[in-house]
CSV table of C-alpha atoms (C1' of nucleotides) in Angstrom, one decimal:
chain,number,residue,atom,x,y,z
A,180,MET,CA,67.3,-158.8,-193.9
A,181,PRO,CA,69.3,-161.6,-192.6
A,182,GLU,CA,67.0,-164.1,-190.9
A,183,LEU,CA,67.7,-167.7,-190.0
A,184,PRO,CA,68.4,-169.0,-193.6
A,185,GLU,CA,70.7,-166.1,-194.4
A,186,VAL,CA,72.6,-166.3,-191.1
A,187,GLU,CA,73.0,-170.0,-191.5
A,188,THR,CA,74.4,-169.5,-195.1
A,189,ILE,CA,76.8,-167.0,-193.8
A,190,VAL,CA,77.9,-169.2,-190.9
A,191,ARG,CA,78.5,-172.2,-193.2
A,192,GLY,CA,80.6,-170.1,-195.5
A,193,LEU,CA,82.6,-168.5,-192.7
A,194,ARG,CA,83.3,-171.9,-191.2
A,195,GLY,CA,85.3,-172.9,-194.3
A,196,LEU,CA,87.0,-169.6,-194.6
A,197,ILE,CA,88.1,-168.5,-191.1
A,198,LYS,CA,88.1,-171.6,-188.9
A,199,ASN,CA,91.5,-172.1,-187.3
A,200,THR,CA,92.8,-168.7,-188.3
A,201,ILE,CA,94.1,-166.2,-185.8
A,202,ILE,CA,92.9,-162.6,-185.4
A,203,ILE,CA,96.1,-160.6,-185.6
A,204,ASP,CA,94.6,-157.2,-185.4
A,205,VAL,CA,91.3,-155.3,-185.2
A,206,ILE,CA,90.4,-152.0,-186.8
A,207,VAL,CA,87.2,-150.3,-185.5
A,208,ARG,CA,86.2,-147.5,-187.8
A,209,GLU,CA,82.7,-147.0,-186.2
A,210,PRO,CA,82.9,-147.5,-182.5
A,211,ARG,CA,79.1,-147.6,-181.9
A,212,ILE,CA,79.1,-151.1,-183.5
A,213,ILE,CA,80.9,-152.5,-180.5
A,214,ALA,CA,78.3,-153.1,-177.8
A,215,PHE,CA,80.3,-155.0,-175.2
A,216,PRO,CA,82.8,-154.6,-173.6
A,217,GLU,CA,84.3,-151.1,-173.9
A,218,LEU,CA,86.3,-150.5,-177.1
A,219,ASP,CA,89.9,-150.8,-176.0
A,220,LEU,CA,89.2,-153.9,-173.9
A,221,PHE,CA,87.4,-155.4,-177.0
A,222,GLU,CA,90.4,-154.8,-179.2
A,223,GLU,CA,92.9,-156.0,-176.7
A,224,MET,CA,91.1,-159.2,-175.9
A,225,LEU,CA,90.7,-160.2,-179.5
A,226,LYS,CA,94.3,-159.8,-180.5
A,227,ASP,CA,96.2,-163.0,-181.3
A,228,ARG,CA,93.2,-165.2,-180.5
A,229,GLU,CA,92.4,-168.2,-182.6
A,230,ILE,CA,89.0,-168.8,-184.2
A,231,ILE,CA,87.9,-172.3,-183.1
A,232,ASP,CA,84.5,-172.5,-184.9
A,233,VAL,CA,81.5,-170.6,-186.1
A,234,GLN,CA,78.0,-171.3,-184.9
A,235,ARG,CA,74.4,-169.8,-185.1
A,236,ARG,CA,71.7,-169.3,-182.5
A,237,GLY,CA,68.6,-167.8,-184.0
A,238,LYS,CA,69.8,-164.8,-186.0
A,239,TYR,CA,73.0,-164.4,-183.9
A,240,ILE,CA,76.4,-165.5,-185.3
A,241,LEU,CA,78.7,-166.9,-182.7
A,242,ILE,CA,82.4,-166.9,-183.5
A,243,GLU,CA,84.0,-169.2,-180.9
A,244,LEU,CA,87.5,-168.2,-179.8
A,245,GLU,CA,90.2,-170.0,-177.8
A,246,SER,CA,90.3,-169.5,-174.0
A,247,ASN,CA,86.5,-169.4,-173.5
A,248,LYS,CA,85.7,-166.3,-175.4
A,249,THR,CA,82.9,-165.9,-178.0
A,250,MET,CA,82.4,-163.0,-180.4
A,251,VAL,CA,78.6,-162.6,-180.9
A,252,ILE,CA,77.4,-160.7,-184.0
A,253,HIS,CA,73.9,-159.6,-184.9
A,254,LEU,CA,73.5,-158.1,-188.4
A,255,ARG,CA,70.0,-156.6,-187.9
A,256,MET,CA,68.7,-155.3,-191.2
A,257,THR,CA,71.6,-154.6,-193.6
A,258,GLY,CA,74.6,-156.3,-192.1
A,259,ARG,CA,77.1,-158.4,-194.0
A,260,LEU,CA,80.1,-160.4,-192.8
A,261,LEU,CA,82.6,-160.6,-195.7
A,262,VAL,CA,85.9,-162.4,-196.1
A,263,LYS,CA,88.0,-160.2,-198.4
A,264,GLU,CA,91.6,-160.2,-199.5
A,265,LYS,CA,93.7,-157.9,-197.4
A,266,GLU,CA,94.6,-155.6,-200.3
A,267,THR,CA,91.0,-154.9,-201.2
A,268,ASP,CA,90.1,-151.3,-200.6
A,269,TYR,CA,87.9,-150.7,-197.5
A,270,ASP,CA,84.3,-150.0,-198.5
A,271,LYS,CA,82.8,-147.0,-196.7
A,272,HIS,CA,80.3,-149.2,-194.9
A,273,SER,CA,82.9,-151.7,-193.6
A,274,HIS,CA,82.9,-150.6,-190.0
A,275,VAL,CA,85.0,-153.2,-188.3
A,276,ILE,CA,88.0,-155.1,-189.9
A,277,PHE,CA,89.4,-158.3,-188.4
A,278,GLN,CA,92.8,-159.0,-189.9
A,279,LEU,CA,93.6,-162.7,-190.0
A,280,ASP,CA,96.9,-164.5,-190.1
A,281,ASN,CA,96.5,-165.3,-193.8
A,282,ASN,CA,95.8,-163.3,-196.9
A,283,TYR,CA,92.3,-162.3,-195.7
A,284,ASP,CA,90.3,-160.0,-193.5
A,285,LEU,CA,86.9,-160.6,-192.0
A,286,ARG,CA,84.9,-157.4,-192.5
A,287,PHE,CA,81.7,-156.3,-190.7
A,288,HIS,CA,79.8,-154.3,-193.3
A,289,ASN,CA,76.6,-152.5,-192.4
A,290,VAL,CA,75.0,-149.7,-194.4
A,291,ARG,CA,72.6,-148.6,-191.7
A,292,LYS,CA,74.8,-149.3,-188.7
A,293,PHE,CA,72.1,-151.2,-186.8
A,294,GLY,CA,74.2,-154.3,-186.3
A,295,ARG,CA,76.1,-155.0,-183.1
A,296,ILE,CA,79.1,-157.0,-181.9
A,297,TYR,CA,79.7,-158.4,-178.4
A,298,LEU,CA,82.8,-160.2,-177.0
A,299,ILE,CA,81.6,-162.3,-174.2
A,300,ASP,CA,82.7,-165.2,-172.0
A,301,SER,CA,81.5,-168.3,-173.8
A,302,ASP,CA,79.3,-169.4,-171.0
A,303,ASN,CA,77.8,-166.0,-170.2
A,304,TYR,CA,75.1,-165.2,-172.8
A,305,GLU,CA,73.7,-162.4,-170.6
A,306,GLU,CA,76.5,-160.2,-171.8
A,307,ALA,CA,75.1,-160.2,-175.3
A,308,GLY,CA,71.7,-158.5,-175.3
A,309,GLY,CA,68.8,-160.7,-176.4
A,310,LEU,CA,70.9,-163.9,-176.9
A,311,VAL,CA,70.0,-165.1,-173.4
A,312,ASN,CA,66.3,-165.0,-174.1
A,313,LEU,CA,66.1,-166.9,-177.3
A,314,GLY,CA,63.3,-169.5,-177.8
A,315,PRO,CA,63.8,-172.8,-179.5
A,316,ASP,CA,65.5,-172.8,-182.9
A,317,PRO,CA,63.0,-174.3,-185.4
A,318,LEU,CA,65.6,-176.6,-187.0
A,319,GLU,CA,66.8,-178.0,-183.7
A,320,LYS,CA,65.4,-181.1,-182.0
A,321,ASN,CA,64.0,-179.3,-179.0
A,322,PHE,CA,61.5,-177.6,-181.3
A,323,THR,CA,58.8,-180.3,-181.1
A,324,SER,CA,55.3,-180.2,-182.5
A,325,ASP,CA,54.0,-180.8,-179.0
A,326,TYR,CA,55.8,-177.7,-177.6
A,327,PHE,CA,54.7,-175.6,-180.5
A,328,ARG,CA,51.0,-176.7,-180.3
A,329,GLU,CA,50.7,-176.3,-176.5
A,330,SER,CA,52.4,-173.0,-176.3
A,331,ILE,CA,50.5,-171.5,-179.2
A,332,LYS,CA,47.2,-172.4,-177.6
A,333,LYS,CA,48.0,-170.3,-174.5
A,334,ARG,CA,48.6,-167.1,-176.4
A,335,LYS,CA,46.1,-164.5,-177.3
A,336,THR,CA,48.1,-162.3,-179.6
A,337,ASN,CA,48.0,-162.6,-183.4
A,338,ILE,CA,50.0,-165.4,-184.9
A,339,LYS,CA,52.3,-163.1,-186.8
A,340,SER,CA,53.4,-161.2,-183.7
A,341,LEU,CA,54.1,-164.5,-181.9
A,342,LEU,CA,56.2,-165.9,-184.7
A,343,LEU,CA,58.3,-162.7,-184.8
A,344,ASN,CA,58.9,-163.0,-181.1
A,345,GLN,CA,62.4,-164.3,-180.7
A,346,SER,CA,61.8,-165.6,-177.2
A,347,PHE,CA,59.0,-167.7,-178.5
A,348,ILE,CA,60.8,-169.1,-181.6
A,349,ALA,CA,64.2,-168.0,-182.7
A,350,GLY,CA,65.2,-167.0,-186.2
A,351,LEU,CA,62.1,-166.0,-188.1
A,352,GLY,CA,61.7,-162.4,-189.4
A,353,ASN,CA,59.2,-160.7,-191.7
A,354,ILE,CA,60.0,-162.6,-194.9
A,355,TYR,CA,59.8,-166.2,-193.5
A,356,VAL,CA,56.8,-165.5,-191.2
A,357,ASP,CA,54.8,-164.3,-194.2
A,358,GLU,CA,56.0,-167.2,-196.3
A,359,SER,CA,55.3,-169.8,-193.6
A,360,LEU,CA,51.8,-168.5,-193.0
A,361,PHE,CA,51.0,-168.6,-196.7
A,362,LEU,CA,52.2,-172.2,-197.0
A,363,ALA,CA,50.1,-173.1,-193.9
A,364,GLY,CA,47.0,-171.3,-195.3
A,365,ILE,CA,46.6,-169.1,-192.2
A,366,LEU,CA,46.0,-165.4,-192.1
A,367,PRO,CA,48.7,-163.4,-190.2
A,368,SER,CA,46.0,-161.6,-188.2
A,369,ARG,CA,44.5,-164.7,-186.7
A,370,LYS,CA,44.6,-164.9,-182.9
A,371,ALA,CA,47.0,-167.7,-181.8
A,372,ASP,CA,44.5,-169.4,-179.6
A,373,SER,CA,42.0,-169.6,-182.4
A,374,LEU,CA,44.2,-172.0,-184.5
A,375,SER,CA,43.0,-175.6,-184.6
A,376,ASP,CA,45.4,-178.5,-183.9
A,377,SER,CA,45.6,-179.4,-187.6
A,378,GLU,CA,46.4,-175.7,-188.5
A,379,ILE,CA,49.1,-175.6,-185.9
A,380,GLU,CA,50.5,-178.9,-187.2
A,381,LYS,CA,50.5,-177.5,-190.8
A,382,LEU,CA,52.2,-174.3,-189.6
A,383,TYR,CA,54.9,-176.4,-187.8
A,384,TYR,CA,55.8,-178.2,-190.9
A,385,SER,CA,55.5,-175.1,-193.1
A,386,ILE,CA,58.0,-173.2,-191.0
A,387,LYS,CA,60.6,-176.0,-191.3
A,388,LYS,CA,59.9,-176.6,-195.0
A,389,VAL,CA,60.3,-172.9,-195.9
A,390,LEU,CA,63.5,-172.5,-193.9
A,391,LYS,CA,65.1,-175.6,-195.3
A,392,LYS,CA,64.2,-174.6,-198.9
A,393,ALA,CA,65.6,-171.1,-198.3
A,394,ILE,CA,68.9,-172.4,-196.9
A,395,LYS,CA,69.2,-174.6,-199.9
A,396,ALA,CA,68.8,-171.6,-202.1
A,397,GLY,CA,71.4,-169.7,-200.1
A,398,GLY,CA,68.9,-167.2,-198.6
A,399,THR,CA,66.9,-164.3,-199.9
A,400,SER,CA,68.8,-161.4,-201.5
A,401,PHE,CA,66.0,-158.9,-201.8
A,402,SER,CA,68.3,-155.9,-201.4
A,403,ASP,CA,71.3,-156.0,-199.0
A,404,TYR,CA,71.9,-159.6,-198.1
A,405,ARG,CA,75.1,-161.3,-199.3
A,406,ASN,CA,76.9,-164.4,-198.0
A,407,ALA,CA,80.4,-164.4,-196.6
A,408,GLN,CA,81.8,-164.5,-200.2
A,409,ASN,CA,79.7,-161.4,-201.1
A,410,LYS,CA,77.4,-163.5,-203.3
A,411,LYS,CA,73.6,-163.2,-203.5
A,412,GLY,CA,71.1,-166.0,-202.6
A,413,TYR,CA,68.3,-167.2,-204.8
A,414,PHE,CA,65.3,-167.6,-202.6
A,415,GLN,CA,63.8,-164.3,-203.8
A,416,ASN,CA,62.8,-166.3,-206.9
A,417,GLU,CA,60.8,-168.7,-204.9
A,418,LEU,CA,58.8,-166.3,-202.7
A,419,ASN,CA,55.0,-166.8,-202.8
A,420,VAL,CA,53.8,-163.6,-201.0
A,421,TYR,CA,56.6,-161.4,-199.6
A,422,GLN,CA,56.9,-158.2,-201.7
A,423,ARG,CA,54.4,-159.7,-204.2
A,424,ASP,CA,51.5,-157.5,-203.4
A,425,GLY,CA,49.4,-156.7,-206.4
A,426,LYS,CA,50.7,-159.8,-208.2
A,427,GLU,CA,48.9,-163.1,-208.9
A,428,CYS,CA,48.9,-165.8,-206.4
A,429,TYR,CA,50.7,-168.8,-207.8
A,430,ASN,CA,48.1,-171.1,-206.2
A,431,CYS,CA,44.7,-169.5,-207.0
A,432,GLY,CA,45.5,-166.7,-209.4
A,433,GLY,CA,43.9,-164.1,-207.1
A,434,LYS,CA,45.7,-160.9,-206.0
A,435,ILE,CA,48.3,-160.9,-203.2
A,436,GLU,CA,47.5,-158.2,-200.7
A,437,LYS,CA,49.5,-156.1,-198.3
A,438,SER,CA,48.5,-154.6,-195.0
A,439,LYS,CA,50.0,-153.9,-191.6
A,440,VAL,CA,50.1,-156.6,-188.9
A,441,ALA,CA,52.2,-156.4,-185.8
A,442,GLY,CA,53.4,-153.0,-187.1
A,443,ARG,CA,55.1,-154.7,-190.1
A,444,GLY,CA,54.4,-154.8,-193.8
A,445,THR,CA,52.4,-158.1,-194.2
A,446,HIS,CA,51.8,-160.0,-197.4
A,447,TYR,CA,49.1,-162.6,-197.9
A,448,CYS,CA,46.6,-164.2,-200.2
A,449,PRO,CA,43.1,-163.5,-199.0
A,450,VAL,CA,41.8,-166.6,-200.8
A,451,CYS,CA,44.3,-169.2,-199.9
A,452,GLN,CA,44.8,-168.1,-196.3
A,453,LYS,CA,41.9,-168.4,-193.8
B,172,DG,C1',63.0,-133.8,-196.1
B,173,DG,C1',59.3,-137.0,-194.9
B,174,DC,C1',58.5,-141.7,-195.5
B,175,DT,C1',59.7,-146.4,-195.5
B,176,DT,C1',62.2,-150.4,-194.1
B,177,DT,C1',62.9,-154.4,-190.0
B,178,DG,C1',64.8,-156.4,-185.7
B,179,DT,C1',65.0,-155.4,-181.2
B,180,DT,C1',64.3,-152.8,-176.9
B,181,DT,C1',61.7,-149.9,-174.1
B,182,DT,C1',57.5,-148.3,-172.2
B,183,DA,C1',52.8,-148.4,-170.8
B,184,DT,C1',48.9,-150.9,-169.6
B,185,DA,C1',46.1,-154.7,-168.0
C,106,DG,C1',56.0,-161.4,-162.7
C,107,DT,C1',53.6,-162.0,-167.3
C,108,DA,C1',51.3,-161.0,-171.6
C,109,DT,C1',50.4,-157.7,-174.9
C,110,DA,C1',50.6,-153.7,-177.9
C,111,DA,C1',52.4,-149.6,-179.2
C,112,DA,C1',56.1,-146.7,-179.5
C,113,DA,C1',60.9,-145.8,-179.9
C,114,DC,C1',65.3,-146.4,-182.0
C,115,DA,C1',68.9,-147.4,-185.1
C,116,DA,C1',70.4,-144.7,-190.2
C,117,DA,C1',70.2,-144.4,-195.0
C,118,DG,C1',68.0,-144.4,-199.5
C,119,DC,C1',64.6,-142.5,-202.3
DNA sequence: GGCTTTGTTTTATA
DNA sequence: GTATAAAACAAAGC
């Protein structure tokens, strides 16, 4: 499940591997992956275009191309973006192949085919699905504790739903919401407007801390996630609650529990989180 | 072969 | 229009 730390790890890896290369050809083996524009236009417009840089917005990967074009990629649950030597056999889940002007391909690999690729004008985010509606990125300067506190207080939904909402805050998914709420000592089912100022402050710093630690560990490879070099991350070894239901809480020794909040599997310590 | 998984979109309702 | 919750959807692995 590539969330912010996984996408950031991929982007950093890609930057070193594909920046300043030229896309000489594109092979689309699974047309449904290309969301915009229509297929032949997509292929035609990519050909012979140079990759200028690679950026991230929330969970979206932005591959910036020359002449004001940007390729926007969302990996959803099981997506990978791999840089492989040209002669490597195509995996059956490699659905789109970008051939570069060196010895390598960029390959979009996606077991469940949920991921999508858009080719947009760089200044027109509306062409790429939810990209235009993203809230602040928790590691950027515009994500301030003042904004976070004041906007949380206006909301009546449970705090887990709010943190999963990409237009409220961009980049968190199920793993890092559960981990951040554990670190802040807040139950996922709490109503947002019931949180005290000090709880919100703690949550604000917990989110940033968890994300930074996870990036340092190269992300969480619970099942599918791999970086651009097809290597696993290590943050699964540092998780406190996610997928640890039935096990002992590292903090209090009690049992980690699992329930459903916001329609998602939700992991928490009923003793440490209030 | 039904169930589970999650990120996002869609739909319904207030 | 906005906030919210629930349902739908994507597809494969077990």
